Coordinates of C-alpha atoms and ligand atoms in Angstrom, one line a residue:
X1 CA 56.8 -92.4 -149.1
X2 CA 55.1 -96.3 -149.1
X3 CA 57.9 -97.8 -150.4
X4 CA 59.9 -100.6 -149.3
X5 CA 62.6 -98.7 -149.2
X6 CA 61.0 -96.5 -146.0
X7 CA 59.9 -99.4 -144.6
X8 CA 63.5 -101.0 -144.3
X9 CA 65.2 -97.5 -143.2
X10 CA 62.3 -97.0 -140.3
X11 CA 63.6 -101.0 -139.1
X12 CA 66.9 -100.4 -138.7
X13 CA 66.4 -97.4 -137.0
X14 CA 64.5 -98.8 -134.9
X15 CA 65.9 -102.0 -134.3
X16 CA 68.9 -100.3 -133.7
X17 CA 67.7 -97.9 -130.9
X18 CA 66.3 -101.2 -129.1
X19 CA 68.8 -103.0 -129.9
X20 CA 67.3 -106.3 -132.2
X21 CA 68.9 -108.0 -135.0
X22 CA 67.7 -110.1 -138.2
X23 CA 68.5 -113.0 -136.2
X24 CA 67.0 -112.8 -132.4
X25 CA 66.2 -115.0 -129.8
X26 CA 62.7 -115.0 -127.8
X27 CA 64.2 -117.0 -124.8
X28 CA 65.0 -115.4 -122.2
X29 CA 65.5 -117.4 -119.3
X30 CA 67.5 -115.4 -116.9
X31 CA 69.7 -114.3 -120.3
X32 CA 68.9 -114.9 -123.6
X33 CA 69.3 -118.5 -124.9
X34 CA 69.0 -120.2 -128.3
X35 CA 66.9 -122.6 -128.0
X36 CA 66.9 -126.4 -127.2
X37 CA 65.3 -127.5 -130.1
X38 CA 66.9 -125.1 -132.5
X39 CA 62.9 -123.8 -133.5
X40 CA 63.3 -120.5 -135.3
X41 CA 60.3 -118.3 -136.3
X42 CA 59.9 -115.8 -139.1
X43 CA 58.3 -112.4 -137.9
X44 CA 56.6 -110.3 -140.8
X45 CA 55.5 -107.3 -140.7
X46 CA 51.6 -107.0 -141.7
X47 CA 52.7 -103.8 -143.5
X48 CA 54.1 -104.7 -146.4
X49 CA 54.5 -109.2 -146.2
X50 CA 58.3 -108.6 -145.1
X51 CA 60.5 -110.4 -143.1
X52 CA 61.3 -108.3 -140.4
X53 CA 63.6 -110.8 -138.3
X54 CA 64.6 -114.2 -136.7
X55 CA 63.6 -115.6 -133.7
X56 CA 64.7 -118.1 -132.2
X57 CA 61.9 -120.5 -129.9
X58 CA 61.7 -121.3 -127.0
X59 CA 60.6 -125.2 -126.3
X60 CA 59.0 -127.5 -122.6
X61 CA 62.6 -128.2 -122.4
X62 CA 63.2 -124.6 -121.8
X63 CA 60.3 -123.8 -119.6
X64 CA 61.5 -125.9 -117.1
X65 CA 64.9 -124.5 -116.6
X66 CA 63.1 -120.8 -117.4
X67 CA 60.3 -121.9 -114.5
X68 CA 63.1 -122.7 -112.0
X69 CA 65.1 -119.4 -112.6
X70 CA 61.9 -117.6 -112.5
X71 CA 61.5 -118.9 -109.1
X72 CA 65.0 -118.2 -107.9
X73 CA 64.5 -115.1 -108.1
X74 CA 61.1 -114.8 -107.3
X75 CA 63.0 -115.7 -103.8
X76 CA 65.2 -112.3 -103.7
X77 CA 62.8 -109.7 -105.4
X78 CA 60.4 -110.9 -103.2
X79 CA 62.1 -110.3 -99.7
X80 CA 62.2 -106.6 -101.2
X81 CA 60.6 -104.1 -99.6
X82 CA 57.0 -102.9 -102.0
X83 CA 58.2 -99.3 -101.8
X84 CA 61.2 -100.1 -103.2
X85 CA 60.1 -102.1 -105.5
X86 CA 57.9 -99.8 -106.9
X87 CA 61.2 -97.5 -107.3
X88 CA 62.6 -100.5 -109.6
X89 CA 59.0 -99.4 -111.6
X90 CA 59.4 -95.7 -111.2
X91 CA 62.9 -96.7 -113.2
X92 CA 61.6 -99.0 -115.8
X93 CA 58.7 -96.3 -117.1
X94 CA 61.3 -93.7 -117.2
X95 CA 63.6 -96.0 -119.4
X96 CA 60.2 -96.4 -121.4
X97 CA 59.8 -92.7 -122.2
X98 CA 63.2 -92.7 -123.6
X99 CA 62.5 -95.9 -125.9
X100 CA 58.9 -94.6 -126.9
X101 CA 59.5 -93.2 -130.1
X102 CA 61.4 -96.5 -131.0
X103 CA 58.6 -98.9 -129.4
X104 CA 56.0 -97.0 -130.9
X105 CA 57.3 -97.5 -134.3
X106 CA 58.1 -100.9 -134.1
X107 CA 54.8 -101.9 -132.6
X108 CA 53.7 -99.9 -135.6
X109 CA 56.4 -102.2 -138.0
X110 CA 55.2 -105.8 -136.7
X111 CA 51.3 -105.4 -136.2
X112 CA 50.5 -102.5 -138.7
X113 CA 49.3 -99.7 -136.1
X114 CA 49.9 -96.4 -136.6
X115 CA 52.9 -94.7 -134.8
X116 CA 50.2 -92.9 -133.0
X117 CA 48.9 -95.4 -131.8
X118 CA 51.3 -97.6 -130.8
X119 CA 53.2 -94.6 -129.3
X120 CA 49.6 -94.6 -127.5
X121 CA 50.4 -98.4 -126.1
X122 CA 54.1 -97.3 -124.6
X123 CA 51.3 -94.5 -123.0
X124 CA 49.2 -96.9 -121.3
X125 CA 52.8 -98.9 -120.3
X126 CA 54.2 -95.7 -118.7
X127 CA 50.4 -95.0 -117.1
X128 CA 50.2 -98.1 -115.5
X129 CA 54.3 -98.1 -114.6
X130 CA 53.0 -94.7 -112.7
X131 CA 50.1 -96.5 -111.0
X132 CA 52.1 -99.7 -109.4
X133 CA 54.6 -97.1 -108.2
X134 CA 51.7 -95.7 -105.8
X135 CA 50.1 -99.0 -105.6
X136 CA 53.3 -100.3 -104.3
X137 CA 52.6 -97.8 -101.1
X138 CA 49.1 -98.7 -101.0
X139 CA 48.5 -102.4 -101.0
X140 CA 46.3 -102.4 -97.7
X141 CA 44.7 -105.0 -95.7
X142 CA 41.8 -104.4 -93.7
X143 CA 42.3 -104.8 -89.5
X144 CA 38.9 -105.5 -88.2
X145 CA 37.2 -106.0 -84.5
X146 CA 38.3 -109.3 -82.9
X147 CA 34.9 -110.9 -81.5
X148 CA 37.7 -111.9 -79.0
X149 CA 39.4 -110.5 -75.8
X150 CA 43.1 -109.4 -76.4
X151 CA 43.1 -110.0 -80.1
X152 CA 44.3 -108.7 -83.5
X153 CA 42.6 -109.7 -86.5
X154 CA 43.5 -108.6 -89.7
X155 CA 44.2 -109.4 -93.5
X156 CA 47.4 -108.8 -95.3
X157 CA 48.5 -109.7 -99.3
X158 CA 51.5 -112.0 -100.3
X159 CA 52.3 -112.4 -103.6
X160 CA 51.4 -115.7 -105.5
X161 CA 55.1 -116.6 -106.8
X162 CA 55.8 -117.2 -110.6
X163 CA 52.9 -115.5 -112.5
X164 CA 52.0 -116.4 -116.0
X165 CA 51.0 -113.4 -118.6
X166 CA 49.9 -114.4 -121.9
X167 CA 48.8 -111.8 -124.5
X168 CA 47.7 -111.2 -128.0
X169 CA 49.0 -109.6 -130.8
X170 CA 46.9 -106.5 -131.0
X171 CA 48.2 -105.0 -127.7
X172 CA 52.0 -106.5 -128.2
X173 CA 53.6 -104.9 -125.1
X174 CA 50.2 -102.5 -122.7
X175 CA 47.7 -105.4 -121.7
X176 CA 51.0 -107.4 -120.5
X177 CA 52.1 -104.4 -118.5
X178 CA 49.0 -104.1 -116.4
X179 CA 49.4 -107.4 -115.5
X180 CA 53.8 -107.9 -115.0
X181 CA 53.8 -104.1 -113.2
X182 CA 51.1 -105.1 -110.7
X183 CA 52.0 -108.2 -110.3
X184 CA 56.0 -106.9 -109.9
X185 CA 55.1 -104.4 -107.0
X186 CA 53.1 -106.9 -105.2
X187 CA 56.7 -109.0 -105.4
X188 CA 55.4 -111.5 -107.8
X189 CA 57.8 -112.4 -111.0
X190 CA 56.4 -113.1 -114.3
X191 CA 56.5 -115.5 -116.9
X192 CA 55.6 -113.7 -120.6
X193 CA 54.1 -115.4 -123.7
X194 CA 53.1 -113.2 -126.3
X195 CA 51.6 -113.9 -129.3
X196 CA 53.9 -115.3 -131.8
X197 CA 52.8 -112.2 -134.4
X198 CA 54.1 -110.2 -132.3
X199 CA 57.4 -111.6 -130.6
X200 CA 59.6 -108.9 -131.7
X201 CA 58.2 -106.6 -129.4
X202 CA 57.7 -108.6 -126.3
X203 CA 61.5 -109.1 -126.7
X204 CA 62.9 -105.6 -127.2
X205 CA 60.0 -104.9 -123.6
X206 CA 62.1 -107.7 -122.0
X207 CA 65.2 -106.9 -122.5
X208 CA 64.5 -103.4 -121.7
X209 CA 63.0 -103.9 -118.3
X210 CA 65.9 -106.1 -117.8
X211 CA 68.4 -104.2 -117.8
X212 CA 66.6 -101.5 -115.6
X213 CA 66.8 -104.5 -112.6
X214 CA 70.6 -105.3 -114.0
X215 CA 71.2 -101.6 -113.5
X216 CA 70.0 -101.8 -110.1
X217 CA 71.6 -105.2 -109.4
X218 CA 69.1 -106.9 -109.4
X219 CA 68.1 -110.3 -110.9
X220 CA 65.8 -110.3 -113.3
X221 CA 61.9 -110.9 -113.4
X222 CA 60.5 -110.5 -116.4
X223 CA 60.8 -114.0 -118.3
X224 CA 60.0 -114.9 -121.9
X225 CA 59.2 -117.9 -124.1
X226 CA 58.3 -116.3 -127.3
X227 CA 56.7 -120.3 -129.0
X228 CA 54.9 -120.5 -132.4
X229 CA 53.5 -123.7 -131.8
X230 CA 50.9 -123.8 -128.6
X231 CA 53.2 -125.7 -126.8
X232 CA 54.4 -123.5 -124.3
X233 CA 50.9 -122.0 -123.6
X234 CA 49.8 -125.2 -122.9
X235 CA 53.2 -126.0 -120.5
X236 CA 51.8 -122.7 -118.9
X237 CA 48.5 -124.0 -118.3
X238 CA 49.5 -127.6 -116.7
X239 CA 52.6 -125.9 -115.3
X240 CA 51.7 -125.9 -110.8
X241 CA 54.6 -123.5 -110.0
X242 CA 52.6 -121.2 -112.1
X243 CA 49.7 -120.3 -109.9
X244 CA 47.9 -117.8 -111.5
X245 CA 47.8 -117.8 -115.7
X246 CA 46.7 -114.3 -116.9
X247 CA 45.4 -114.9 -120.2
X248 CA 44.1 -112.5 -123.3
X249 CA 43.1 -114.1 -126.5
X250 CA 40.1 -115.6 -128.2
X251 CA 37.3 -117.2 -126.0
X252 CA 37.7 -120.8 -127.5
X253 CA 41.3 -120.8 -126.6
X254 CA 40.2 -118.8 -123.0
X255 CA 38.2 -121.9 -122.3
X256 CA 40.8 -123.8 -122.9
X257 CA 43.1 -122.3 -120.6
X258 CA 40.7 -122.0 -117.8
X259 CA 39.7 -125.8 -117.8
X260 CA 43.3 -126.7 -117.9
X261 CA 44.1 -124.0 -114.8
X262 CA 40.9 -124.6 -113.0
X263 CA 41.6 -128.7 -113.6
X264 CA 44.5 -127.9 -111.2
X265 CA 43.1 -125.4 -109.1
X266 CA 45.2 -122.8 -110.3
X267 CA 43.9 -119.0 -110.6
X268 CA 43.0 -117.4 -113.8
X269 CA 42.6 -114.0 -114.8
X270 CA 40.7 -113.9 -118.4
X271 CA 40.4 -111.1 -120.8
X272 CA 38.7 -113.1 -123.8
X273 CA 36.6 -111.3 -126.9
X274 CA 34.0 -108.2 -126.8
X275 CA 31.3 -107.9 -129.2
X276 CA 30.9 -103.7 -127.8
X277 CA 28.0 -102.1 -129.3
X278 CA 27.5 -98.5 -129.4
X279 CA 23.5 -97.1 -128.5
X280 CA 22.9 -94.1 -130.1
X281 CA 19.4 -92.2 -129.4
X282 CA 17.9 -89.1 -130.7
X283 CA 19.4 -87.1 -127.7
X284 CA 22.4 -88.0 -128.6
X285 CA 25.2 -85.0 -129.7
X286 CA 25.7 -86.4 -133.1
X287 CA 29.2 -85.0 -133.7
X288 CA 29.9 -86.9 -130.8
X289 CA 28.4 -89.9 -131.7
X290 CA 29.5 -89.7 -135.4
X291 CA 33.2 -89.5 -133.8
X292 CA 33.0 -92.0 -131.3
X293 CA 31.4 -94.6 -133.0
X294 CA 34.1 -94.2 -136.0
X295 CA 36.7 -94.1 -133.7
X296 CA 35.7 -97.3 -131.9
X297 CA 34.9 -99.1 -135.5
X298 CA 38.3 -98.1 -137.0
X299 CA 41.0 -97.9 -134.3
X300 CA 43.6 -100.4 -134.6
X301 CA 41.9 -101.5 -137.8
X302 CA 38.9 -102.7 -136.0
X303 CA 41.2 -105.1 -134.3
X304 CA 40.4 -104.3 -130.7
X305 CA 38.5 -106.5 -128.0
X306 CA 37.1 -103.0 -127.3
X307 CA 36.4 -102.4 -130.7
X308 CA 32.8 -101.1 -131.6
X309 CA 31.1 -103.8 -133.7
X310 CA 27.3 -103.2 -133.4
X311 CA 25.8 -99.5 -133.8
X312 CA 22.5 -100.0 -132.0
X313 CA 20.6 -97.2 -133.5
X314 CA 17.3 -95.5 -132.6
X315 CA 15.4 -95.7 -136.1
X316 CA 14.4 -92.2 -135.9
X317 CA 18.2 -91.4 -136.7
X318 CA 18.4 -93.3 -140.2
X319 CA 17.8 -90.5 -142.6
X320 CA 20.5 -88.1 -140.5
X321 CA 23.5 -90.4 -139.3
X322 CA 23.8 -93.5 -141.0
X323 CA 24.9 -91.0 -144.3
X324 CA 27.0 -89.5 -142.3
X325 CA 28.7 -92.5 -141.0
X326 CA 29.4 -94.0 -144.4
X327 CA 30.8 -91.1 -145.3
X328 CA 32.8 -91.4 -143.2
X329 CA 34.3 -94.6 -143.2
X330 CA 34.5 -93.9 -146.7
X331 CA 36.7 -91.0 -146.2
X332 CA 39.2 -92.9 -144.1
X333 CA 42.7 -93.8 -145.6
X334 CA 43.7 -97.4 -145.5
X335 CA 47.0 -98.2 -146.2
X336 CA 50.6 -97.5 -144.6
X337 CA 50.3 -96.6 -141.3
X338 CA 53.6 -95.5 -141.6
X339 CA 51.9 -92.4 -143.4
X340 CA 50.7 -89.6 -141.7
X341 CA 47.3 -89.5 -143.1
X342 CA 46.6 -93.5 -142.8
X343 CA 44.6 -94.0 -139.8
X344 CA 43.8 -98.1 -140.9
X345 CA 46.7 -99.6 -141.2
X346 CA 46.9 -104.0 -142.1
X347 CA 45.2 -106.7 -140.7
X348 CA 47.4 -108.5 -138.9
X349 CA 47.8 -112.0 -142.1
X350 CA 45.9 -113.4 -144.2
X351 CA 43.3 -115.5 -142.1
X352 CA 42.3 -111.8 -140.6
X353 CA 41.2 -110.8 -144.4
X354 CA 39.5 -114.6 -144.9
X355 CA 38.4 -114.2 -142.0
X356 CA 36.9 -110.3 -142.8
X357 CA 35.6 -111.7 -145.7
X358 CA 33.4 -114.7 -145.2
X359 CA 31.6 -112.5 -141.7
X360 CA 30.7 -109.8 -144.9
X361 CA 29.2 -113.2 -146.9
X362 CA 27.9 -115.0 -144.1
X363 CA 26.1 -111.2 -142.9
X364 CA 24.9 -111.2 -147.1
X365 CA 23.6 -114.3 -146.6
X366 CA 21.6 -113.6 -143.5
X367 CA 20.0 -110.4 -144.8
X368 CA 22.4 -107.9 -144.7
X369 CA 23.0 -105.0 -147.2
X370 CA 26.2 -103.3 -147.8
X371 CA 26.5 -99.9 -147.1
X372 CA 30.3 -98.9 -147.1
X373 CA 33.7 -101.6 -148.0
X374 CA 33.7 -105.1 -148.4
X375 CA 36.6 -104.5 -150.7
X376 CA 40.5 -106.2 -150.0
X377 CA 43.0 -103.6 -150.6
X378 CA 46.0 -103.7 -152.8
X379 CA 48.1 -100.5 -151.8
X380 CA 49.9 -99.9 -154.5
X381 CA 54.0 -101.0 -153.5
X382 CA 52.3 -103.2 -150.1
X383 CA 51.1 -105.7 -151.9
X384 CA 52.1 -108.1 -149.7
X385 CA 49.6 -106.3 -146.8
X386 CA 46.5 -107.1 -145.8
X387 CA 44.3 -104.3 -146.3
X388 CA 40.8 -104.5 -146.2
X389 CA 38.2 -101.3 -146.3
X390 CA 36.3 -100.0 -143.7
X391 CA 32.7 -102.0 -143.7
X392 CA 28.9 -101.3 -143.2
X393 CA 26.6 -103.4 -142.6
X394 CA 23.3 -103.1 -142.4
X395 CA 19.7 -104.9 -142.0
X396 CA 21.5 -108.1 -140.5
X397 CA 19.0 -109.3 -137.7
X398 CA 20.9 -108.8 -133.9
X399 CA 20.7 -112.1 -133.0
X400 CA 22.3 -113.3 -136.9
X401 CA 25.1 -116.0 -135.5
X402 CA 27.4 -113.2 -137.5
X403 CA 26.3 -110.6 -135.5
X404 CA 27.0 -112.3 -132.2
X405 CA 30.9 -113.6 -133.3
X406 CA 33.2 -111.2 -132.7
X407 CA 35.2 -110.6 -136.1
X408 CA 38.8 -108.8 -135.9
X409 CA 37.5 -106.6 -138.4
X410 CA 36.7 -103.2 -139.1
X411 CA 33.4 -104.1 -139.4
X412 CA 30.0 -102.5 -137.9
X413 CA 26.5 -104.1 -137.9
X414 CA 23.9 -101.3 -137.9
X415 CA 20.7 -102.4 -135.8
X416 CA 17.8 -100.4 -135.4
X417 CA 15.5 -100.1 -132.0
X418 CA 12.2 -98.1 -130.9
X419 CA 12.3 -98.2 -127.2
X420 CA 15.3 -98.0 -125.4
X421 CA 14.1 -101.3 -123.5
X422 CA 14.6 -103.1 -127.0
X423 CA 17.6 -101.2 -127.5
X424 CA 19.2 -103.2 -123.9
X425 CA 17.9 -106.2 -125.3
X426 CA 19.4 -105.6 -128.5
X427 CA 22.6 -104.9 -126.9
X428 CA 22.9 -108.4 -124.3
X429 CA 21.7 -110.6 -126.3
X430 CA 25.2 -111.5 -127.5
X431 CA 27.5 -114.2 -125.6
X432 CA 30.4 -111.4 -124.8
X433 CA 30.0 -108.4 -122.7
X434 CA 33.5 -106.4 -122.5
X435 CA 32.7 -102.8 -123.5
X436 CA 29.5 -100.6 -123.9
X437 CA 28.5 -96.8 -125.0
X438 CA 25.4 -95.1 -124.8
X439 CA 25.6 -91.5 -126.7
X440 CA 22.3 -89.6 -125.5
X441 CA 22.5 -86.3 -123.5
X442 CA 19.1 -88.0 -121.6
X443 CA 19.6 -88.4 -117.8
X444 CA 17.3 -91.0 -118.3
X445 CA 18.5 -92.7 -120.7
X446 CA 22.0 -92.7 -119.4
X447 CA 20.7 -93.9 -115.8
X448 CA 19.1 -96.4 -117.0
X449 CA 21.6 -97.8 -119.5
X450 CA 24.2 -97.8 -116.5
X451 CA 21.5 -99.8 -114.4
X452 CA 21.0 -103.6 -113.5
X453 CA 18.6 -103.1 -116.7
X454 CA 21.5 -101.7 -119.3
X455 CA 24.5 -102.6 -120.0
X456 CA 25.7 -106.0 -119.3
X457 CA 29.6 -105.6 -119.4
X458 CA 32.3 -104.8 -117.2
X459 CA 32.7 -101.5 -119.1
X460 CA 30.6 -98.6 -119.3
X461 CA 30.9 -95.3 -121.2
X462 CA 28.9 -92.4 -122.0
X463 CA 29.4 -90.3 -124.5
X464 CA 32.5 -92.0 -124.9
X465 CA 33.6 -94.9 -127.3
X466 CA 33.6 -98.9 -126.8
X467 CA 37.3 -98.7 -127.2
X468 CA 40.1 -96.3 -125.2
X469 CA 39.8 -97.3 -122.1
X470 CA 42.2 -95.2 -119.5
X471 CA 44.3 -97.4 -116.9
X472 CA 43.1 -96.5 -113.8
X473 CA 39.8 -98.6 -114.3
X474 CA 39.2 -101.9 -113.6
X475 CA 39.9 -103.2 -117.4
X476 CA 37.6 -106.4 -118.3
X477 CA 33.9 -108.2 -118.9
X478 CA 31.7 -110.7 -118.0
X479 CA 30.0 -114.0 -119.9
X480 CA 31.9 -115.2 -122.9
X481 CA 34.5 -112.0 -122.3
X482 CA 35.7 -113.6 -119.5
X483 CA 35.0 -112.1 -115.8
X484 CA 38.4 -111.4 -115.6
X485 CA 39.6 -107.6 -114.2
X486 CA 43.2 -106.3 -115.0
X487 CA 44.9 -102.9 -114.4
X488 CA 43.9 -99.8 -112.2
X489 CA 41.2 -99.7 -109.1
X490 CA 41.6 -102.6 -107.0
X491 CA 42.4 -105.8 -109.7
X492 CA 45.7 -106.0 -107.8
X493 CA 44.1 -107.9 -105.6
X494 CA 44.2 -110.9 -108.2
X495 CA 47.6 -110.6 -108.3
X496 CA 47.9 -112.1 -104.3
X497 CA 47.4 -114.1 -102.3
X498 CA 45.2 -113.2 -99.0
X499 CA 46.1 -114.0 -95.2
X500 CA 44.0 -113.3 -92.7
X501 CA 46.1 -112.9 -89.8
X502 CA 44.2 -113.9 -85.7
X503 CA 46.7 -113.3 -82.9
X504 CA 45.9 -113.7 -79.3
X505 CA 48.0 -111.4 -77.2
X506 CA 46.5 -112.0 -74.3
X507 CA 46.9 -114.6 -71.1
X508 CA 43.8 -116.7 -72.0
X509 CA 42.4 -118.8 -74.7
X510 CA 38.7 -117.5 -75.6
X511 CA 37.5 -119.8 -78.7
X512 CA 35.3 -117.8 -81.2
X513 CA 31.8 -118.3 -81.6
X514 CA 31.8 -118.9 -77.7
X515 CA 33.2 -122.5 -77.9
X516 CA 34.1 -124.1 -75.2
X517 CA 37.1 -126.5 -74.9
X518 CA 38.4 -126.7 -72.0
X519 CA 40.7 -129.9 -72.1
X520 CA 42.6 -129.0 -68.3
X521 CA 39.0 -129.1 -66.5
X522 CA 38.8 -132.9 -68.0
X523 CA 41.8 -134.2 -66.8
Ligands
UN1_1 C1 42.3 -105.1 -125.7 O1 42.0 -104.8 -127.0 O2 43.0 -105.5 -125.5 O3 40.3 -100.0 -123.9 C2 42.9 -104.2 -125.1 C3 41.3 -99.9 -125.0 C4 42.9 -100.2 -124.6 C5 43.2 -101.5 -124.5 C6 42.1 -102.5 -125.6 N1 43.3 -99.5 -124.2 O4 41.0 -99.8 -126.8

C-alpha cells in the first residue's frame, strides 16, 4: 500500500465512476465549456504530488455568459412550487448516495482527507439534502394582526435570484451543499467558484447535480467557474447580478469580499477563520476530553475552520492530562490517507507546510516549548506529498500573535488557567469566534461557559469537540469569523428576501398610526 501504483488505481476507479478524465472542463455555464482564454489548471494530489487532471478554467469573458444563462434558468426554476423543487433535491440526495464511495475517495485523492472523512463529507451533503427537502414545505412567513380594520398583514419569502458561492479546499463540497441545496429549494440558482485545490470534486459534483435536473427535464441550476487566478472571485464580488455572495475562506480575503459586495449594497454570508479552544476543567471526564481534543485538533490534519487550536487546561491537570495527550499525538499515524490505519493525511500544499514551520518557529520565539511533533515528515514512496507531525506547544503566552492567528495545520497550543473567569478571558482574547468547547461534568461550569460571560463563539460544545458540527444547527461564527450562518435551523432566511404584504379588503382607506389624509373633504 502507499505506492504510486495503488494511488493510480484508485484514481482510475474513481474517475470512471464520476465521469472524470485527464483533461476536464471546470466551466459549466449551462453546458461544459473550454474557457475563452484557453487557460488550464493542473490539479495535484497532496498525497504524492502526482498530477490528477488538467482543468480548463473560466475567465471574465466566460463569466458574463454564465451569469446570463444562470438568470435564464432562474426564470424557470423559481416558478416551480417549492415542494416540487424539494423533490428534485431529494433525487439529488439519492444520486449522491449512489456515488458516496467514489466521491469520498475523490475528496481523499484531491485534498488528502482519509476516505472515511471524505465519505463523511458526502454524508453531510446528503443530510443537508434531507433537511432541504423538509424545508421546501416549511418556508414559513408570519401573519400579524393588522391595526387597521379589514386589513391583512403578513410576510412571505422570495428567492434572491442567482446566488454566488465561493468555497475553500478543506470542505470541497459539503460547505457548497449547505448553501446550494437550501438556496435551491427557496428557488435560487447557484454559481460556484470552488478552491482551485479542489476543482475536481466541484466538477464531479456539478456533473451529478445537473444530470439529475436533466433527468427531470429541468434546466441546470448549479453553475461552476473554476479559476486559479482570483479573477472570477473578484468578478463575483463586483457583479450586481449576484445579490448574495456566500464566501468561505480566510479572514483577509473575506474582508475584501465584504468590502466589494457591501460597496454595491449586496449581501454576504461570511464563514471565515476559526481559532477554536477547548477548556478542560478538573471536573471533566478525562477519556472524553482526551478523545474530543485529539479529534478536534487532528481531524482533517488540522485544516478545518472548526479545528481545536488552543487547549485551555486547568493547571491541576498538567501532570495527568498532558502526558496522555502527548502520547496520543505521537501514536497517531501520519501518512497516506488511503491506508486504513492512517488518521492524519497530508497538508494541502507546500505553502501549508511552510506556514506550519513558521508558526512553530514563532511560537518558540515567543517562549514556547515543543511537547510533541515539530517535524516535516517524509513518507517513503510519497516524497512529493506534504506531511507534518501533529504538534503540541506549551508555554506560549495566550495573547502571542501566533496564538491569535489561525494556522491551517495540526498545531495545538496548551494554555493554563486557575479560575474559570481566567479560562473565559483566555478563550475570548483572540480575534476569531467560530467554535468552542468545554469538557466538564460540573453544571455550574458548563452553564457559565454557555452564559453571556462565557464563550463568545457562534458554536458552543459541551463534552464534545469544537469540530464536527451537525447540519441541523445554524453554522457560523462571530467577530473575525464573519457573522454568517449557513446550514440548518433558520439559516435559510439569508437566501431569501422578505416581503411584508399589507392587503386592504375593506371599503375604506384607514391609514396606519391614526393619520388622516382625506383629499376628498378638501375639494
Ligand atoms: C469548515 O471547516 O469550513 O463542523 C467546515 C465541522 C464540519 C464543517 C467544517 N461539519 O467540522
